[in-house]
């Protein structure tokens, strides 16, 4: 076999990110398969992966996994570069920024559930603002805010609990952070 | 019980704050509550106040002729109007407090009202 001219060195970190992103994409597909009463109200199961990654491998890895998940998920579901893609990207960006700040909260008091709820609110907030600014330039969009905020609270709590359980059940195998 | 053990003290705080935020967002974004009345004005004076619970039709006479208004549970609309451009008819059903259809040529307006008054705009 001829050696390729450009050899990409694949580190263990790359493999880890790829595996985690795959898990997140899988959960995105499950998410998309769950019927929703209102566009935008989704469980956001892939965020469980983001939370676990954040708390176990750090923020940078969480960013990688999330961005790859949004890209690959949108390609698989066929909404790459469609409005839904930008909504997803905005929500993810804002929730990652929020998580970046919130992970500095004292861990003794604030666990995955807090992070999850904060991220869920940031996610829906970003999406609403983008929708208002770009897709539906009318304040009527905000009429749905209480519904979205309620969904963010409920699903944020559930996802946070699942992430907390996963973290508690699986001891860290690799060195954290 | 096992699940509750996963919640740390601050998580309850976040949960409570989140619930408060959701609670606060309801009156903030659903200002005026639900639509419960339709106010019909003719020449600027209140011609009729209709309850939005019952189905009803109302004929309002104006300088051009009769403006026909229909009320259904939770919504109201202008069915027909003698005006030339038919803007108020084309607005369709009005169902949120503060919404208004104005048939200017016939000097008739139909407005939806809730329990509390909603402002069209506020300037400082």
XYZ file of C-alpha atoms in Angstrom:
301
model
C 0.000 0.000 0.000
C 1.366 3.404 -0.930
C 1.678 5.850 1.857
C -0.488 8.886 1.310
C 1.409 12.124 0.935
C -0.442 13.761 3.762
C -0.633 11.692 6.875
C -3.128 12.791 9.478
C -2.041 11.904 12.929
C -5.123 10.725 14.813
C -4.846 11.165 18.516
C -6.784 9.396 21.213
C -8.568 12.692 21.816
C -9.759 12.741 18.169
C -11.164 9.243 18.500
C -12.906 10.150 21.708
C -14.480 13.255 20.177
C -15.611 11.203 17.176
C -17.216 8.526 19.350
C -18.939 11.024 21.575
C -20.165 13.022 18.593
C -21.536 9.805 17.103
C -23.464 9.129 20.293
C -24.801 12.701 20.203
C -25.826 12.386 16.539
C -27.607 9.131 17.346
C -29.557 10.871 20.094
C -30.359 13.766 17.703
C -31.943 11.240 15.359
C -33.976 9.765 18.221
C -34.971 13.318 19.104
C -36.166 13.995 15.576
C -38.203 10.793 15.579
C -40.164 11.829 18.675
C -43.345 13.583 17.563
C -43.613 17.119 18.900
C -46.759 19.206 19.357
C -44.961 22.397 18.375
C -41.860 22.964 16.247
C -39.055 23.841 18.609
C -40.326 21.814 21.543
C -37.932 18.866 21.559
C -36.409 16.855 24.384
C -32.904 17.686 23.181
C -31.532 14.320 24.234
C -28.172 15.002 22.555
C -27.532 17.595 25.248
C -27.095 14.729 27.702
C -23.919 13.855 25.801
C -22.804 17.496 25.822
C -23.259 17.653 29.597
C -21.421 14.409 30.281
C -18.570 15.487 27.976
C -18.397 18.915 29.584
C -18.150 17.530 33.077
C -15.784 14.716 32.206
C -13.521 16.034 29.448
C -13.857 19.800 29.676
C -15.403 22.616 27.716
C -13.278 22.429 24.570
C -14.235 18.802 23.959
C -17.879 19.672 24.601
C -17.676 22.388 21.923
C -16.182 19.931 19.435
C -18.793 17.295 20.128
C -21.673 19.786 19.928
C -20.559 21.426 16.694
C -19.934 18.068 15.046
C -23.321 16.893 16.254
C -25.102 19.919 14.758
C -23.248 19.487 11.439
C -23.628 15.731 11.105
C -27.148 15.707 12.521
C -28.310 18.330 10.029
C -26.697 16.448 7.136
C -28.377 13.195 8.166
C -31.766 14.777 8.729
C -31.488 16.892 5.578
C -31.679 20.375 7.024
C -28.062 21.426 6.548
C -27.993 25.214 5.856
C -31.796 25.347 6.123
C -33.337 27.707 8.708
C -33.490 24.883 11.227
C -29.743 24.462 10.960
C -29.074 28.069 11.912
C -31.596 27.875 14.730
C -29.846 24.782 15.980
C -26.410 26.377 15.631
C -27.461 29.563 17.445
C -29.068 27.608 20.259
C -26.043 25.367 20.616
C -23.609 28.293 20.553
C -25.484 30.152 23.261
C -25.903 27.118 25.461
C -22.206 26.267 25.100
C -21.277 29.818 26.124
C -23.633 29.531 29.085
C -22.143 26.168 30.038
C -18.668 27.690 29.741
C -19.646 30.207 32.398
C -21.872 27.958 34.506
C -19.314 25.177 34.921
C -17.378 27.511 37.191
C -20.262 27.434 39.669
C -19.279 25.566 42.842
C -19.755 21.878 41.992
C -20.688 21.051 45.574
C -23.882 23.053 45.182
C -24.643 23.050 41.491
C -24.697 19.741 39.644
C -25.504 18.650 36.085
C -29.173 19.523 36.560
C -28.385 23.210 37.084
C -26.090 23.247 34.061
C -28.716 21.494 31.981
C -31.496 23.907 32.915
C -29.312 26.959 32.282
C -28.189 25.558 28.933
C -31.772 24.753 27.944
C -32.884 28.317 28.681
C -29.920 29.737 26.757
C -30.714 27.396 23.875
C -34.323 28.423 23.515
C -33.493 32.084 24.159
C -30.989 32.108 21.311
C -33.422 30.381 18.991
C -36.222 32.795 19.797
C -33.989 35.805 19.232
C -32.752 34.457 15.895
C -36.301 33.595 14.849
C -37.439 37.112 15.766
C -34.501 38.800 14.027
C -34.488 36.725 10.885
C -37.245 34.199 10.239
C -40.369 35.826 11.638
C -39.648 39.551 12.073
C -42.666 40.147 14.281
C -43.038 40.252 18.047
C -45.732 37.607 17.738
C -42.938 35.034 17.942
C -42.549 35.841 21.610
C -46.128 34.753 22.295
C -44.724 31.239 22.379
C -42.071 32.148 24.961
C -43.915 30.738 28.002
C -44.463 27.416 26.215
C -40.834 27.202 25.125
C -39.547 28.274 28.528
C -41.720 25.661 30.228
C -40.443 22.977 27.869
C -36.856 24.121 28.476
C -37.352 23.779 32.226
C -38.942 20.331 32.033
C -36.586 18.820 29.456
C -33.574 20.587 30.944
C -34.323 18.983 34.297
C -34.895 15.521 32.824
C -31.747 15.654 30.663
C -29.741 16.952 33.602
C -30.945 14.079 35.779
C -30.036 11.543 33.097
C -26.600 13.129 32.686
C -26.083 13.126 36.459
C -27.066 9.459 36.605
C -24.700 8.569 33.758
C -21.864 10.412 35.449
C -22.596 8.736 38.776
C -22.940 5.253 37.281
C -19.865 5.293 35.058
C -16.670 6.128 36.884
C -14.217 8.178 34.836
C -11.977 5.800 32.916
C -9.778 8.419 31.256
C -8.144 11.214 33.123
C -10.718 14.005 33.476
C -10.126 17.447 31.947
C -35.778 8.560 45.485
C -32.538 7.593 43.780
C -33.148 10.301 41.216
C -33.716 12.924 43.881
C -30.307 12.133 45.337
C -28.776 13.391 42.090
C -30.062 16.893 42.750
C -27.660 19.089 44.653
C -28.903 21.966 46.837
C -28.147 24.585 44.198
C -30.044 22.566 41.630
C -33.229 23.137 43.589
C -32.399 26.825 43.486
C -31.928 26.698 39.730
C -35.158 24.743 39.374
C -37.033 27.296 41.457
C -35.501 30.193 39.533
C -36.397 28.501 36.265
C -39.964 27.929 37.399
C -40.182 31.571 38.500
C -38.900 32.651 35.089
C -41.508 30.533 33.316
C -44.173 31.865 35.646
C -43.078 35.448 35.039
C -43.013 34.943 31.281
C -46.720 34.130 31.167
C -48.071 37.551 32.171
C -45.157 39.219 30.364
C -45.841 37.670 26.993
C -49.509 36.857 27.320
C -50.383 40.374 28.286
C -54.060 41.181 28.426
C -55.058 37.631 29.150
C -57.509 35.839 26.952
C -59.857 37.595 24.577
C -63.278 37.845 26.157
C -65.064 40.756 24.472
C -65.373 42.348 21.064
C -65.932 46.085 21.033
C -67.667 47.496 17.982
C -67.366 51.215 17.418
C -69.236 53.388 14.944
C -68.162 57.019 14.406
C -65.812 56.525 17.353
C -68.602 55.720 19.768
C -69.083 52.263 21.229
C -71.882 50.685 19.209
C -71.902 47.303 20.906
C -69.862 45.132 23.250
C -70.165 41.514 22.315
C -69.349 38.564 24.531
C -66.915 36.256 22.748
C -68.466 33.149 24.242
C -71.528 32.988 22.021
C -71.942 32.780 18.269
C -73.545 35.946 16.971
C -73.864 38.244 13.974
C -74.228 41.985 14.146
C -75.151 44.535 11.508
C -73.629 47.966 11.985
C -75.012 50.781 9.875
C -72.569 53.401 8.622
C -72.538 56.184 6.017
C -71.871 53.702 3.191
C -74.158 50.917 4.296
C -74.126 47.890 6.546
C -70.936 46.371 7.998
C -71.564 42.786 9.016
C -69.644 41.460 12.034
C -69.555 37.827 13.108
C -68.613 36.515 16.532
C -67.669 32.941 17.301
C -66.381 31.506 20.575
C -63.018 33.201 21.150
C -62.871 35.180 17.933
C -64.580 37.811 15.793
C -64.293 39.145 12.276
C -65.766 41.566 9.787
C -67.723 39.447 7.326
C -68.636 42.124 4.848
C -68.211 45.843 4.484
C -69.292 48.311 1.814
C -65.847 49.971 1.766
C -63.876 49.896 -1.500
C -60.651 48.262 -0.360
C -61.962 45.652 2.091
C -58.937 45.842 4.400
C -60.948 45.039 7.506
C -62.620 42.050 5.849
C -59.306 40.641 4.652
C -57.850 40.783 8.143
C -59.867 37.684 8.896
C -60.482 36.410 12.389
C -59.255 38.496 15.292
C -58.582 36.522 18.436
C -55.967 38.252 20.570
C -56.653 41.155 22.922
C -55.747 44.447 21.277
C -56.303 43.242 17.731
C -58.429 45.606 15.709
C -60.015 45.721 12.258
C -60.903 49.185 11.042
C -63.355 49.748 8.231
C -62.480 53.420 7.799
C -64.805 54.327 4.896
C -67.820 53.092 6.810
C -66.407 54.421 10.097
C -66.734 51.084 11.883
C -64.082 49.363 13.970
C -63.982 45.978 15.627
C -61.597 45.467 18.513
C -60.865 42.488 20.721
C -60.519 43.210 24.425
C -59.252 41.117 27.300
C -59.511 41.597 31.017
C -56.725 44.129 31.116
C -56.097 46.960 28.711
C -53.306 46.489 26.186
C -51.514 49.466 24.726
C -50.936 49.767 20.978
C -47.655 51.510 21.614
C -45.941 53.420 24.362
C -43.596 56.342 23.855
C -41.499 58.062 26.460
